[in-house]
Amino acid sequence: QSSLTQPASVSGSPGQSITLSCTGSRSDIGDYNSVSWYQQHPGNAPRVLIYDVTNRPSGVSNRFSGSKSGNTASLTISALQAEDEGDYYCSSYTSIDTVLFGGGTKLTVL
Amino acid sequence: QVQLVQSGSVVKTPGASVKVSCKASDYTFVNNYITWVRQAPGQGLEWLGWVSPHYGHTKYAPKVQGRVSMTTVDTRTAFMELRSLRSDDTAMYYCARGSTTNWFGPWGQGTLVTVSS
């Protein structure tokens, strides 16, 4: 598998909650809890939002939460804000001791 | 606050090699990994590999295996060398601190490598 599968784009209005999905296989997301999520704004480096499926690093808003079911991981953003607009990437450890990223989801705040 | 500072942008011709550096301020890598990730223009993130400064162990992505070397010279400085450059190696290259459960942060500011004749 060359990458995890993410929807190319999603949109939401301020104040709404949205969920981004990330689908892999039994060789990555399905078998490991090493799933993380990254946010990237144009021209900037990515920053980690969620690690180990559900954990938030210090300094990350509690509006961001992660979960996993089977081979699919999800990132939920509650109370959507204009500053949340950007690209979101998931990643997972794999059975061949590598890391896969998803193709990325572009979030538009309407 | 941990910061990773990378070397500046470079332009290379096809077939050449490039070596990108990544230096940590106020932090040592001794208990972590250094991961390298690249992003082609307008594209997503691609994991390239990691190096363990403490043990000297490395793991590379199959796509670049044989062309890439990741090294450290002390507990604060890491390098990524990519050889036999092709046009599709044109990308922003990032270093990041890696954890034992394979999440990455903080990230360097990125180094733009352009491969063009």
Short mmCIF file of N, CA and C in Angstrom, two decimals, chain A residues 9-72:
data_model
loop_
_atom_site.label_atom_id
_atom_site.label_comp_id
_atom_site.label_asym_id
_atom_site.label_seq_id
_atom_site.Cartn_x
_atom_site.Cartn_y
_atom_site.Cartn_z
N SER A 9 -11.08 16.41 0.09
CA SER A 9 -11.52 17.68 0.66
C SER A 9 -12.77 17.49 1.50
N VAL A 10 -12.90 18.33 2.49
CA VAL A 10 -14.11 18.43 3.31
C VAL A 10 -14.32 19.90 3.61
N SER A 11 -15.55 20.25 3.95
CA SER A 11 -15.84 21.63 4.32
C SER A 11 -16.86 21.66 5.45
N GLY A 12 -16.86 22.75 6.18
CA GLY A 12 -17.79 22.92 7.27
C GLY A 12 -17.92 24.39 7.63
N SER A 13 -18.96 24.70 8.36
CA SER A 13 -19.20 26.08 8.77
C SER A 13 -18.67 26.29 10.18
N PRO A 14 -18.34 27.52 10.51
CA PRO A 14 -17.87 27.80 11.87
C PRO A 14 -18.86 27.30 12.91
N GLY A 15 -18.32 26.69 13.96
CA GLY A 15 -19.15 26.17 15.03
C GLY A 15 -19.57 24.72 14.86
N GLN A 16 -19.49 24.22 13.62
CA GLN A 16 -19.85 22.83 13.36
C GLN A 16 -18.77 21.88 13.83
N SER A 17 -19.12 20.59 13.89
CA SER A 17 -18.13 19.53 14.11
C SER A 17 -17.98 18.76 12.81
N ILE A 18 -16.75 18.40 12.48
CA ILE A 18 -16.52 17.58 11.30
C ILE A 18 -15.58 16.44 11.66
N THR A 19 -15.66 15.37 10.88
CA THR A 19 -14.80 14.21 11.11
C THR A 19 -14.08 13.86 9.82
N LEU A 20 -12.76 13.75 9.92
CA LEU A 20 -11.92 13.35 8.80
C LEU A 20 -11.56 11.88 8.96
N SER A 21 -11.64 11.14 7.87
CA SER A 21 -11.33 9.72 7.95
C SER A 21 -9.99 9.39 7.31
N CYS A 22 -9.45 8.24 7.70
CA CYS A 22 -8.15 7.78 7.21
C CYS A 22 -8.22 6.26 7.19
N THR A 23 -8.24 5.66 6.01
CA THR A 23 -8.42 4.22 5.89
C THR A 23 -7.13 3.54 5.45
N GLY A 24 -6.79 2.50 6.20
CA GLY A 24 -5.60 1.72 5.87
C GLY A 24 -5.95 0.26 5.72
N SER A 25 -5.13 -0.58 6.34
CA SER A 25 -5.32 -2.03 6.23
C SER A 25 -4.92 -2.70 7.54
N ARG A 26 -5.01 -4.04 7.54
CA ARG A 26 -4.60 -4.77 8.73
C ARG A 26 -3.10 -4.69 8.97
N SER A 27 -2.36 -4.29 7.96
CA SER A 27 -0.90 -4.19 8.08
C SER A 27 -0.43 -2.85 8.64
N ASP A 28 -1.36 -1.95 8.86
CA ASP A 28 -0.96 -0.66 9.43
C ASP A 28 -1.98 -0.24 10.50
N ILE A 29 -2.96 0.56 10.15
CA ILE A 29 -3.90 1.06 11.15
C ILE A 29 -4.56 -0.07 11.93
N GLY A 30 -4.94 -1.12 11.22
CA GLY A 30 -5.67 -2.21 11.85
C GLY A 30 -4.91 -2.95 12.94
N ASP A 31 -3.57 -2.93 12.83
CA ASP A 31 -2.79 -3.74 13.76
C ASP A 31 -1.98 -2.92 14.77
N TYR A 32 -1.94 -1.62 14.59
CA TYR A 32 -1.09 -0.79 15.44
C TYR A 32 -1.83 0.44 15.93
N ASN A 33 -1.49 0.86 17.13
CA ASN A 33 -2.06 2.09 17.68
C ASN A 33 -1.14 3.28 17.48
N SER A 34 -0.22 3.17 16.54
CA SER A 34 0.70 4.27 16.23
C SER A 34 0.13 5.11 15.10
N VAL A 35 -1.05 5.69 15.34
CA VAL A 35 -1.70 6.55 14.35
C VAL A 35 -1.59 7.99 14.84
N SER A 36 -1.17 8.87 13.97
CA SER A 36 -1.07 10.28 14.32
C SER A 36 -1.68 11.15 13.24
N TRP A 37 -2.00 12.38 13.61
CA TRP A 37 -2.62 13.35 12.71
C TRP A 37 -1.82 14.66 12.74
N TYR A 38 -1.70 15.28 11.56
CA TYR A 38 -0.93 16.50 11.42
C TYR A 38 -1.75 17.56 10.68
N GLN A 39 -1.54 18.79 11.10
CA GLN A 39 -2.17 19.94 10.45
C GLN A 39 -1.08 20.73 9.74
N GLN A 40 -1.37 21.18 8.52
CA GLN A 40 -0.39 21.98 7.79
C GLN A 40 -1.08 23.18 7.15
N HIS A 41 -0.61 24.35 7.48
CA HIS A 41 -1.08 25.57 6.83
C HIS A 41 -0.14 25.91 5.68
N PRO A 42 -0.64 26.57 4.64
CA PRO A 42 0.19 26.88 3.46
C PRO A 42 1.49 27.56 3.83
N GLY A 43 2.59 27.03 3.30
CA GLY A 43 3.91 27.62 3.52
C GLY A 43 4.55 27.25 4.84
N ASN A 44 3.85 26.44 5.65
CA ASN A 44 4.39 26.06 6.96
C ASN A 44 4.67 24.57 7.03
N ALA A 45 5.52 24.21 8.00
CA ALA A 45 5.74 22.80 8.27
C ALA A 45 4.52 22.21 8.97
N PRO A 46 4.32 20.91 8.85
CA PRO A 46 3.22 20.26 9.59
C PRO A 46 3.44 20.38 11.09
N ARG A 47 2.36 20.25 11.85
CA ARG A 47 2.46 20.14 13.29
C ARG A 47 1.54 19.03 13.76
N VAL A 48 1.97 18.30 14.77
CA VAL A 48 1.21 17.16 15.24
C VAL A 48 0.01 17.61 16.07
N LEU A 49 -1.14 16.99 15.80
CA LEU A 49 -2.36 17.28 16.55
C LEU A 49 -2.72 16.13 17.50
N ILE A 50 -2.54 14.91 17.01
CA ILE A 50 -2.93 13.69 17.73
C ILE A 50 -1.83 12.65 17.52
N TYR A 51 -1.50 11.92 18.58
CA TYR A 51 -0.57 10.80 18.44
C TYR A 51 -1.11 9.60 19.19
N ASP A 52 -0.62 8.43 18.81
CA ASP A 52 -1.07 7.17 19.43
C ASP A 52 -2.60 7.09 19.46
N VAL A 53 -3.21 7.42 18.37
CA VAL A 53 -4.66 7.36 18.09
C VAL A 53 -5.45 8.46 18.76
N THR A 54 -5.25 8.62 20.09
CA THR A 54 -6.15 9.50 20.83
C THR A 54 -5.48 10.60 21.63
N ASN A 55 -4.15 10.59 21.70
CA ASN A 55 -3.45 11.53 22.59
C ASN A 55 -3.15 12.87 21.93
N ARG A 56 -3.30 13.92 22.73
CA ARG A 56 -3.02 15.28 22.25
C ARG A 56 -1.75 15.79 22.90
N PRO A 57 -0.80 16.30 22.12
CA PRO A 57 0.38 16.92 22.74
C PRO A 57 -0.04 18.19 23.49
N SER A 58 0.77 18.59 24.44
CA SER A 58 0.47 19.82 25.15
C SER A 58 0.46 20.98 24.17
N GLY A 59 -0.50 21.88 24.36
CA GLY A 59 -0.60 23.03 23.49
C GLY A 59 -1.60 22.87 22.36
N VAL A 60 -2.08 21.66 22.14
CA VAL A 60 -3.09 21.42 21.09
C VAL A 60 -4.48 21.53 21.70
N SER A 61 -5.34 22.25 21.02
CA SER A 61 -6.69 22.49 21.53
C SER A 61 -7.45 21.18 21.73
N ASN A 62 -8.26 21.13 22.78
CA ASN A 62 -9.09 19.94 23.03
C ASN A 62 -10.27 19.86 22.07
N ARG A 63 -10.35 20.77 21.10
CA ARG A 63 -11.36 20.64 20.04
C ARG A 63 -10.96 19.52 19.05
N PHE A 64 -9.71 19.09 19.13
CA PHE A 64 -9.23 18.03 18.25
C PHE A 64 -9.23 16.71 19.03
N SER A 65 -9.83 15.69 18.43
CA SER A 65 -9.84 14.39 19.08
C SER A 65 -9.69 13.30 18.03
N GLY A 66 -9.10 12.17 18.44
CA GLY A 66 -8.86 11.07 17.52
C GLY A 66 -9.48 9.78 18.02
N SER A 67 -9.74 8.89 17.06
CA SER A 67 -10.29 7.57 17.38
C SER A 67 -9.91 6.60 16.27
N LYS A 68 -10.20 5.33 16.52
CA LYS A 68 -9.90 4.30 15.53
C LYS A 68 -10.91 3.18 15.66
N SER A 69 -11.31 2.64 14.51
CA SER A 69 -12.17 1.47 14.49
C SER A 69 -11.72 0.59 13.33
N GLY A 70 -11.26 -0.59 13.65
CA GLY A 70 -10.77 -1.49 12.61
C GLY A 70 -9.60 -0.88 11.85
N ASN A 71 -9.73 -0.79 10.55
CA ASN A 71 -8.65 -0.27 9.71
C ASN A 71 -8.80 1.22 9.42
N THR A 72 -9.72 1.88 10.09
CA THR A 72 -9.97 3.30 9.84
C THR A 72 -9.77 4.14 11.10
#
